[in-house]
Amino acid sequence: MAEGGLNHAIPDEWLQSGAYMAVLTESGGSSELVMEAATGKLFHKPTGHLVQLAGTGSVAEHGAAEEQQVAVDSEETVQNGEEMDRGKSTVVIDESTGQIVDIADMYPGVSVVNVSLGVCIVCKANGARFQVEHGGEGLTLTTLQTVLEMDDEA
């Protein structure tokens, strides 16, 4: 498995075989998350991104002090053709349009902290933090929305 996830959608055949299991929401509805049966790791089914609740130890190990950095201008990031290595971000990629979307207006109080090229911490408005490994291609809007729907006790 590639670092940061699978870099492709998780096929239905893997769910049918029992290698992965569907994850339900707190209300019993379906979600876009699946759990790998052998390891218990959570993945975003459409993208294959690895998703996990970031405990305080994980955040500290990955440089939570970087949260204090100023948000990087999204146009500058796109012009340079490079993904941010570390720092707080207010943008994600809308995979349906390929555009960069500012999340500050869509989700007040939510931030994304880039801790390395392929890892970020999604901080919900209530303080819950989720570590997302995305393989370096950037956090997508769909993955962000799925993480925001996750129960904080997952």
Short mmCIF file of N, CA and C in Angstrom, two decimals:
data_model
loop_
_atom_site.label_atom_id
_atom_site.label_comp_id
_atom_site.label_asym_id
_atom_site.label_seq_id
_atom_site.Cartn_x
_atom_site.Cartn_y
_atom_site.Cartn_z
N MET A 1 0.84 -1.17 0.00
CA MET A 1 0.00 0.00 0.00
C MET A 1 0.89 1.23 0.00
N ALA A 2 0.56 2.20 -0.82
CA ALA A 2 1.32 3.44 -0.91
C ALA A 2 1.14 4.27 0.35
N GLU A 3 2.19 5.04 0.72
CA GLU A 3 2.07 5.90 1.88
C GLU A 3 0.94 6.89 1.66
N GLY A 4 0.11 7.07 2.64
CA GLY A 4 -0.97 8.03 2.52
C GLY A 4 -2.24 7.43 1.98
N GLY A 5 -2.28 6.16 1.78
CA GLY A 5 -3.49 5.53 1.28
C GLY A 5 -3.20 4.72 0.04
N LEU A 6 -4.26 4.45 -0.67
CA LEU A 6 -4.16 3.57 -1.83
C LEU A 6 -3.99 4.31 -3.15
N ASN A 7 -4.28 5.61 -3.16
CA ASN A 7 -4.22 6.43 -4.37
C ASN A 7 -5.20 6.01 -5.44
N HIS A 8 -6.23 5.29 -5.05
CA HIS A 8 -7.32 4.95 -5.97
C HIS A 8 -8.54 4.57 -5.14
N ALA A 9 -9.70 4.59 -5.77
CA ALA A 9 -10.93 4.23 -5.07
C ALA A 9 -10.87 2.79 -4.59
N ILE A 10 -11.59 2.51 -3.52
CA ILE A 10 -11.65 1.14 -3.00
C ILE A 10 -12.79 0.43 -3.72
N PRO A 11 -12.48 -0.63 -4.48
CA PRO A 11 -13.50 -1.32 -5.27
C PRO A 11 -14.53 -2.04 -4.41
N ASP A 12 -15.74 -2.12 -4.91
CA ASP A 12 -16.82 -2.83 -4.21
C ASP A 12 -16.45 -4.29 -3.96
N GLU A 13 -15.65 -4.87 -4.85
CA GLU A 13 -15.25 -6.27 -4.69
C GLU A 13 -14.51 -6.49 -3.37
N TRP A 14 -13.73 -5.49 -2.95
CA TRP A 14 -12.99 -5.60 -1.70
C TRP A 14 -13.94 -5.61 -0.51
N LEU A 15 -15.03 -4.86 -0.62
CA LEU A 15 -16.06 -4.87 0.43
C LEU A 15 -16.77 -6.21 0.45
N GLN A 16 -17.10 -6.70 -0.73
CA GLN A 16 -17.81 -7.98 -0.83
C GLN A 16 -16.96 -9.14 -0.33
N SER A 17 -15.66 -9.03 -0.50
CA SER A 17 -14.77 -10.11 -0.06
C SER A 17 -14.56 -10.11 1.45
N GLY A 18 -14.90 -9.01 2.10
CA GLY A 18 -14.70 -8.90 3.55
C GLY A 18 -13.37 -8.26 3.92
N ALA A 19 -12.55 -7.91 2.93
CA ALA A 19 -11.27 -7.27 3.22
C ALA A 19 -11.49 -5.87 3.80
N TYR A 20 -12.58 -5.24 3.41
CA TYR A 20 -12.97 -3.92 3.92
C TYR A 20 -14.42 -3.98 4.35
N MET A 21 -14.77 -3.14 5.34
CA MET A 21 -16.14 -3.11 5.83
C MET A 21 -16.67 -1.68 5.76
N ALA A 22 -17.95 -1.54 5.43
CA ALA A 22 -18.57 -0.22 5.37
C ALA A 22 -18.65 0.38 6.77
N VAL A 23 -18.48 1.68 6.86
CA VAL A 23 -18.59 2.40 8.13
C VAL A 23 -19.89 3.18 8.10
N LEU A 24 -20.70 3.02 9.13
CA LEU A 24 -21.98 3.71 9.21
C LEU A 24 -21.85 4.97 10.06
N THR A 25 -22.73 5.93 9.79
CA THR A 25 -22.76 7.14 10.60
C THR A 25 -23.40 6.82 11.94
N GLU A 26 -23.36 7.76 12.85
CA GLU A 26 -23.94 7.56 14.17
C GLU A 26 -25.44 7.26 14.08
N SER A 27 -26.11 7.81 13.07
CA SER A 27 -27.55 7.58 12.90
C SER A 27 -27.85 6.29 12.13
N GLY A 28 -26.82 5.55 11.74
CA GLY A 28 -27.01 4.29 11.03
C GLY A 28 -26.99 4.41 9.52
N GLY A 29 -26.82 5.61 9.01
CA GLY A 29 -26.75 5.82 7.57
C GLY A 29 -25.39 5.44 7.01
N SER A 30 -25.32 5.31 5.71
CA SER A 30 -24.04 4.95 5.09
C SER A 30 -23.14 6.17 5.02
N SER A 31 -21.85 5.91 4.99
CA SER A 31 -20.87 6.98 4.85
C SER A 31 -19.92 6.60 3.72
N GLU A 32 -19.02 7.50 3.39
CA GLU A 32 -18.04 7.22 2.35
C GLU A 32 -16.76 6.63 2.93
N LEU A 33 -16.82 6.20 4.18
CA LEU A 33 -15.66 5.60 4.82
C LEU A 33 -15.79 4.09 4.85
N VAL A 34 -14.65 3.42 4.73
CA VAL A 34 -14.59 1.97 4.88
C VAL A 34 -13.43 1.66 5.82
N MET A 35 -13.52 0.50 6.48
CA MET A 35 -12.46 0.09 7.39
C MET A 35 -11.80 -1.16 6.85
N GLU A 36 -10.48 -1.16 6.82
CA GLU A 36 -9.73 -2.34 6.41
C GLU A 36 -9.83 -3.36 7.54
N ALA A 37 -10.35 -4.54 7.25
CA ALA A 37 -10.61 -5.55 8.27
C ALA A 37 -9.33 -6.00 8.99
N ALA A 38 -8.25 -6.14 8.26
CA ALA A 38 -7.01 -6.66 8.85
C ALA A 38 -6.35 -5.68 9.81
N THR A 39 -6.48 -4.37 9.54
CA THR A 39 -5.75 -3.38 10.34
C THR A 39 -6.63 -2.44 11.14
N GLY A 40 -7.90 -2.32 10.75
CA GLY A 40 -8.79 -1.37 11.41
C GLY A 40 -8.62 0.05 10.93
N LYS A 41 -7.80 0.26 9.91
CA LYS A 41 -7.58 1.61 9.38
C LYS A 41 -8.81 2.06 8.59
N LEU A 42 -9.10 3.36 8.67
CA LEU A 42 -10.22 3.95 7.95
C LEU A 42 -9.73 4.58 6.65
N PHE A 43 -10.50 4.36 5.59
CA PHE A 43 -10.18 4.93 4.29
C PHE A 43 -11.40 5.62 3.72
N HIS A 44 -11.17 6.69 2.95
CA HIS A 44 -12.23 7.35 2.20
C HIS A 44 -12.43 6.53 0.93
N LYS A 45 -13.60 5.88 0.80
CA LYS A 45 -13.83 4.92 -0.28
C LYS A 45 -13.61 5.49 -1.68
N PRO A 46 -14.15 6.68 -2.02
CA PRO A 46 -13.97 7.18 -3.39
C PRO A 46 -12.53 7.52 -3.77
N THR A 47 -11.70 7.89 -2.81
CA THR A 47 -10.34 8.32 -3.14
C THR A 47 -9.25 7.38 -2.64
N GLY A 48 -9.56 6.54 -1.65
CA GLY A 48 -8.56 5.68 -1.06
C GLY A 48 -7.68 6.37 -0.04
N HIS A 49 -8.00 7.62 0.32
CA HIS A 49 -7.21 8.34 1.32
C HIS A 49 -7.35 7.66 2.68
N LEU A 50 -6.24 7.59 3.41
CA LEU A 50 -6.22 7.07 4.77
C LEU A 50 -6.70 8.17 5.70
N VAL A 51 -7.66 7.87 6.59
CA VAL A 51 -8.23 8.86 7.50
C VAL A 51 -8.20 8.29 8.91
N GLN A 52 -7.75 9.11 9.87
CA GLN A 52 -7.77 8.64 11.25
C GLN A 52 -7.95 9.83 12.18
N LEU A 53 -8.52 9.57 13.34
CA LEU A 53 -8.67 10.59 14.36
C LEU A 53 -7.29 10.91 14.89
N ALA A 54 -6.95 12.17 14.92
CA ALA A 54 -5.63 12.57 15.38
C ALA A 54 -5.69 12.87 16.86
N GLY A 55 -5.06 12.03 17.66
CA GLY A 55 -4.97 12.27 19.10
C GLY A 55 -3.93 13.33 19.38
N THR A 56 -3.84 13.76 20.59
CA THR A 56 -2.88 14.81 20.92
C THR A 56 -1.46 14.36 20.67
N GLY A 57 -1.15 13.09 20.87
CA GLY A 57 0.20 12.59 20.60
C GLY A 57 0.54 12.68 19.13
N SER A 58 -0.39 12.31 18.26
CA SER A 58 -0.14 12.36 16.83
C SER A 58 0.10 13.78 16.37
N VAL A 59 -0.71 14.71 16.88
CA VAL A 59 -0.57 16.09 16.47
C VAL A 59 0.79 16.62 16.89
N ALA A 60 1.20 16.32 18.10
CA ALA A 60 2.49 16.80 18.59
C ALA A 60 3.62 16.22 17.75
N GLU A 61 3.53 14.93 17.42
CA GLU A 61 4.58 14.30 16.63
C GLU A 61 4.70 14.92 15.25
N HIS A 62 3.59 15.38 14.69
CA HIS A 62 3.60 15.92 13.34
C HIS A 62 3.75 17.43 13.31
N GLY A 63 4.05 18.06 14.43
CA GLY A 63 4.35 19.49 14.42
C GLY A 63 3.14 20.38 14.57
N ALA A 64 2.37 20.22 15.61
CA ALA A 64 1.18 21.05 15.82
C ALA A 64 1.55 22.51 15.99
N ALA A 65 2.77 22.80 16.36
CA ALA A 65 3.18 24.19 16.49
C ALA A 65 3.07 24.92 15.16
N GLU A 66 3.06 24.19 14.08
CA GLU A 66 2.93 24.80 12.76
C GLU A 66 1.58 25.46 12.57
N GLU A 67 0.59 25.17 13.45
CA GLU A 67 -0.72 25.80 13.35
C GLU A 67 -0.60 27.31 13.44
N GLN A 68 0.44 27.81 14.06
CA GLN A 68 0.60 29.24 14.26
C GLN A 68 0.98 29.96 12.97
N GLN A 69 1.35 29.22 11.93
CA GLN A 69 1.75 29.86 10.68
C GLN A 69 0.56 30.49 9.98
N VAL A 70 0.83 31.52 9.23
CA VAL A 70 -0.21 32.20 8.48
C VAL A 70 -0.61 31.35 7.27
N ALA A 71 -1.89 31.43 6.89
CA ALA A 71 -2.37 30.66 5.74
C ALA A 71 -1.61 31.08 4.49
N VAL A 72 -1.29 30.11 3.66
CA VAL A 72 -0.57 30.36 2.42
C VAL A 72 -1.56 30.80 1.35
N ASP A 73 -1.20 31.81 0.58
CA ASP A 73 -2.07 32.30 -0.48
C ASP A 73 -2.24 31.21 -1.53
N SER A 74 -3.49 30.85 -1.82
CA SER A 74 -3.75 29.73 -2.72
C SER A 74 -3.28 30.01 -4.14
N GLU A 75 -3.36 31.26 -4.61
CA GLU A 75 -2.90 31.56 -5.96
C GLU A 75 -1.40 31.36 -6.07
N GLU A 76 -0.67 31.78 -5.06
CA GLU A 76 0.78 31.60 -5.06
C GLU A 76 1.13 30.12 -5.10
N THR A 77 0.41 29.32 -4.34
CA THR A 77 0.66 27.88 -4.30
C THR A 77 0.43 27.27 -5.67
N VAL A 78 -0.65 27.66 -6.33
CA VAL A 78 -0.96 27.11 -7.65
C VAL A 78 0.06 27.56 -8.68
N GLN A 79 0.46 28.84 -8.64
CA GLN A 79 1.42 29.35 -9.61
C GLN A 79 2.76 28.65 -9.49
N ASN A 80 3.16 28.37 -8.28
CA ASN A 80 4.44 27.69 -8.08
C ASN A 80 4.36 26.22 -8.45
N GLY A 81 3.16 25.69 -8.57
CA GLY A 81 2.99 24.28 -8.91
C GLY A 81 3.42 23.35 -7.79
N GLU A 82 3.49 23.86 -6.58
CA GLU A 82 3.92 23.05 -5.46
C GLU A 82 2.83 23.01 -4.41
N GLU A 83 2.75 21.90 -3.72
CA GLU A 83 1.83 21.81 -2.59
C GLU A 83 2.54 22.33 -1.36
N MET A 84 1.79 22.94 -0.45
CA MET A 84 2.38 23.43 0.78
C MET A 84 2.98 22.26 1.55
N ASP A 85 4.14 22.47 2.13
CA ASP A 85 4.76 21.42 2.92
C ASP A 85 4.24 21.44 4.35
N ARG A 86 4.21 22.60 4.95
CA ARG A 86 3.72 22.73 6.33
C ARG A 86 2.96 24.04 6.45
N GLY A 87 2.05 24.10 7.40
CA GLY A 87 1.36 25.34 7.68
C GLY A 87 -0.14 25.20 7.58
N LYS A 88 -0.82 26.21 8.08
CA LYS A 88 -2.27 26.20 8.11
C LYS A 88 -2.81 26.60 6.74
N SER A 89 -3.81 25.90 6.28
CA SER A 89 -4.38 26.15 4.97
C SER A 89 -5.87 26.41 5.09
N THR A 90 -6.37 27.26 4.23
CA THR A 90 -7.81 27.48 4.17
C THR A 90 -8.37 27.02 2.83
N VAL A 91 -7.60 26.23 2.11
CA VAL A 91 -8.04 25.79 0.79
C VAL A 91 -7.97 24.27 0.66
N VAL A 92 -8.89 23.73 -0.15
CA VAL A 92 -8.87 22.32 -0.53
C VAL A 92 -9.17 22.26 -2.02
N ILE A 93 -9.04 21.07 -2.61
CA ILE A 93 -9.28 20.89 -4.03
C ILE A 93 -10.68 20.33 -4.25
N ASP A 94 -11.46 21.00 -5.10
CA ASP A 94 -12.77 20.46 -5.50
C ASP A 94 -12.51 19.55 -6.69
N GLU A 95 -12.54 18.23 -6.45
CA GLU A 95 -12.16 17.28 -7.49
C GLU A 95 -13.13 17.26 -8.67
N SER A 96 -14.36 17.75 -8.48
CA SER A 96 -15.31 17.75 -9.59
C SER A 96 -14.98 18.84 -10.61
N THR A 97 -14.37 19.95 -10.14
CA THR A 97 -14.03 21.04 -11.05
C THR A 97 -12.53 21.24 -11.19
N GLY A 98 -11.76 20.66 -10.28
CA GLY A 98 -10.31 20.86 -10.29
C GLY A 98 -9.90 22.21 -9.71
N GLN A 99 -10.85 22.97 -9.20
CA GLN A 99 -10.59 24.29 -8.66
C GLN A 99 -10.18 24.20 -7.19
N ILE A 100 -9.46 25.20 -6.75
CA ILE A 100 -9.12 25.31 -5.34
C ILE A 100 -10.23 26.09 -4.66
N VAL A 101 -10.73 25.56 -3.55
CA VAL A 101 -11.87 26.14 -2.85
C VAL A 101 -11.42 26.64 -1.48
N ASP A 102 -11.81 27.86 -1.14
CA ASP A 102 -11.52 28.40 0.19
C ASP A 102 -12.56 27.87 1.16
N ILE A 103 -12.12 27.12 2.17
CA ILE A 103 -13.06 26.49 3.10
C ILE A 103 -13.51 27.42 4.21
N ALA A 104 -12.86 28.57 4.37
CA ALA A 104 -13.20 29.48 5.47
C ALA A 104 -14.66 29.93 5.40
N ASP A 105 -15.16 30.18 4.21
CA ASP A 105 -16.55 30.60 4.05
C ASP A 105 -17.52 29.43 4.16
N MET A 106 -17.12 28.28 3.66
CA MET A 106 -17.99 27.10 3.65
C MET A 106 -18.13 26.48 5.03
N TYR A 107 -17.03 26.42 5.78
CA TYR A 107 -17.00 25.75 7.08
C TYR A 107 -16.29 26.64 8.10
N PRO A 108 -17.01 27.62 8.67
CA PRO A 108 -16.38 28.50 9.66
C PRO A 108 -15.83 27.69 10.84
N GLY A 109 -14.64 28.04 11.26
CA GLY A 109 -14.02 27.36 12.40
C GLY A 109 -13.26 26.10 12.04
N VAL A 110 -13.31 25.68 10.78
CA VAL A 110 -12.59 24.49 10.34
C VAL A 110 -11.28 24.92 9.69
N SER A 111 -10.22 24.21 10.02
CA SER A 111 -8.94 24.51 9.37
C SER A 111 -8.24 23.21 9.02
N VAL A 112 -7.30 23.34 8.11
CA VAL A 112 -6.48 22.22 7.68
C VAL A 112 -5.03 22.61 7.91
N VAL A 113 -4.32 21.78 8.66
CA VAL A 113 -2.92 22.05 8.95
C VAL A 113 -2.08 21.03 8.20
N ASN A 114 -1.27 21.51 7.27
CA ASN A 114 -0.38 20.63 6.53
C ASN A 114 0.84 20.34 7.39
N VAL A 115 1.07 19.06 7.67
CA VAL A 115 2.19 18.70 8.53
C VAL A 115 3.34 18.07 7.75
N SER A 116 3.06 17.63 6.55
CA SER A 116 4.10 17.15 5.64
C SER A 116 3.48 17.12 4.25
N LEU A 117 4.25 16.70 3.27
CA LEU A 117 3.76 16.72 1.90
C LEU A 117 2.49 15.91 1.71
N GLY A 118 2.35 14.78 2.37
CA GLY A 118 1.17 13.94 2.18
C GLY A 118 0.29 13.76 3.39
N VAL A 119 0.48 14.58 4.42
CA VAL A 119 -0.30 14.43 5.66
C VAL A 119 -0.80 15.80 6.11
N CYS A 120 -2.07 15.84 6.51
CA CYS A 120 -2.62 17.06 7.09
C CYS A 120 -3.49 16.71 8.28
N ILE A 121 -3.76 17.70 9.10
CA ILE A 121 -4.66 17.56 10.24
C ILE A 121 -5.86 18.45 9.96
N VAL A 122 -7.06 17.85 9.96
CA VAL A 122 -8.30 18.61 9.82
C VAL A 122 -8.78 18.93 11.22
N CYS A 123 -8.93 20.21 11.51
CA CYS A 123 -9.39 20.66 12.83
C CYS A 123 -10.83 21.14 12.70
N LYS A 124 -11.74 20.43 13.36
CA LYS A 124 -13.16 20.80 13.33
C LYS A 124 -13.40 21.98 14.27
N ALA A 125 -14.53 22.66 14.08
CA ALA A 125 -14.87 23.83 14.89
C ALA A 125 -14.96 23.48 16.38
N ASN A 126 -15.30 22.23 16.71
CA ASN A 126 -15.43 21.83 18.11
C ASN A 126 -14.09 21.39 18.72
N GLY A 127 -13.01 21.50 17.96
CA GLY A 127 -11.69 21.15 18.47
C GLY A 127 -11.21 19.75 18.12
N ALA A 128 -12.10 18.89 17.62
CA ALA A 128 -11.69 17.54 17.23
C ALA A 128 -10.71 17.63 16.06
N ARG A 129 -9.71 16.76 16.08
CA ARG A 129 -8.69 16.76 15.03
C ARG A 129 -8.61 15.39 14.39
N PHE A 130 -8.48 15.39 13.07
CA PHE A 130 -8.38 14.16 12.31
C PHE A 130 -7.14 14.24 11.43
N GLN A 131 -6.31 13.21 11.49
CA GLN A 131 -5.14 13.14 10.62
C GLN A 131 -5.56 12.49 9.31
N VAL A 132 -5.25 13.13 8.19
CA VAL A 132 -5.60 12.60 6.88
C VAL A 132 -4.32 12.46 6.06
N GLU A 133 -4.05 11.25 5.58
CA GLU A 133 -2.92 11.01 4.70
C GLU A 133 -3.47 10.94 3.28
N HIS A 134 -2.97 11.81 2.41
CA HIS A 134 -3.54 11.92 1.07
C HIS A 134 -2.56 11.66 -0.05
N GLY A 135 -1.40 11.18 0.24
CA GLY A 135 -0.46 10.78 -0.80
C GLY A 135 0.20 11.93 -1.53
N GLY A 136 0.02 13.17 -1.08
CA GLY A 136 0.70 14.30 -1.70
C GLY A 136 -0.10 15.05 -2.74
N GLU A 137 -1.26 14.54 -3.14
CA GLU A 137 -2.03 15.23 -4.16
C GLU A 137 -2.93 16.32 -3.60
N GLY A 138 -2.98 16.46 -2.31
CA GLY A 138 -3.79 17.50 -1.68
C GLY A 138 -5.11 16.96 -1.16
N LEU A 139 -5.64 17.61 -0.16
CA LEU A 139 -6.91 17.22 0.44
C LEU A 139 -8.04 17.65 -0.49
N THR A 140 -8.94 16.73 -0.80
CA THR A 140 -10.06 17.06 -1.67
C THR A 140 -11.25 17.52 -0.84
N LEU A 141 -12.15 18.25 -1.48
CA LEU A 141 -13.36 18.73 -0.82
C LEU A 141 -14.21 17.57 -0.35
N THR A 142 -14.30 16.51 -1.15
CA THR A 142 -15.10 15.34 -0.77
C THR A 142 -14.53 14.68 0.48
N THR A 143 -13.21 14.53 0.55
CA THR A 143 -12.60 13.94 1.73
C THR A 143 -12.82 14.83 2.94
N LEU A 144 -12.67 16.14 2.78
CA LEU A 144 -12.91 17.06 3.89
C LEU A 144 -14.34 16.94 4.40
N GLN A 145 -15.31 16.91 3.48
CA GLN A 145 -16.71 16.80 3.89
C GLN A 145 -16.96 15.50 4.64
N THR A 146 -16.35 14.42 4.19
CA THR A 146 -16.51 13.13 4.87
C THR A 146 -15.92 13.18 6.27
N VAL A 147 -14.75 13.77 6.41
CA VAL A 147 -14.11 13.89 7.72
C VAL A 147 -14.97 14.73 8.65
N LEU A 148 -15.55 15.80 8.15
CA LEU A 148 -16.37 16.67 8.99
C LEU A 148 -17.65 15.97 9.46
N GLU A 149 -18.09 14.95 8.72
CA GLU A 149 -19.28 14.19 9.12
C GLU A 149 -18.95 13.10 10.14
N MET A 150 -17.66 12.80 10.31
CA MET A 150 -17.26 11.73 11.23
C MET A 150 -17.58 12.09 12.66
N ASP A 151 -17.92 11.07 13.43
CA ASP A 151 -18.14 11.21 14.87
C ASP A 151 -16.79 11.48 15.52
N ASP A 152 -16.74 12.43 16.42
CA ASP A 152 -15.49 12.82 17.07
C ASP A 152 -14.89 11.72 17.92
N GLU A 153 -15.63 10.70 18.26
CA GLU A 153 -15.14 9.62 19.11
C GLU A 153 -14.68 8.42 18.29
N ALA A 154 -14.59 8.55 16.96
CA ALA A 154 -14.27 7.42 16.08
C ALA A 154 -12.95 6.80 16.43
#
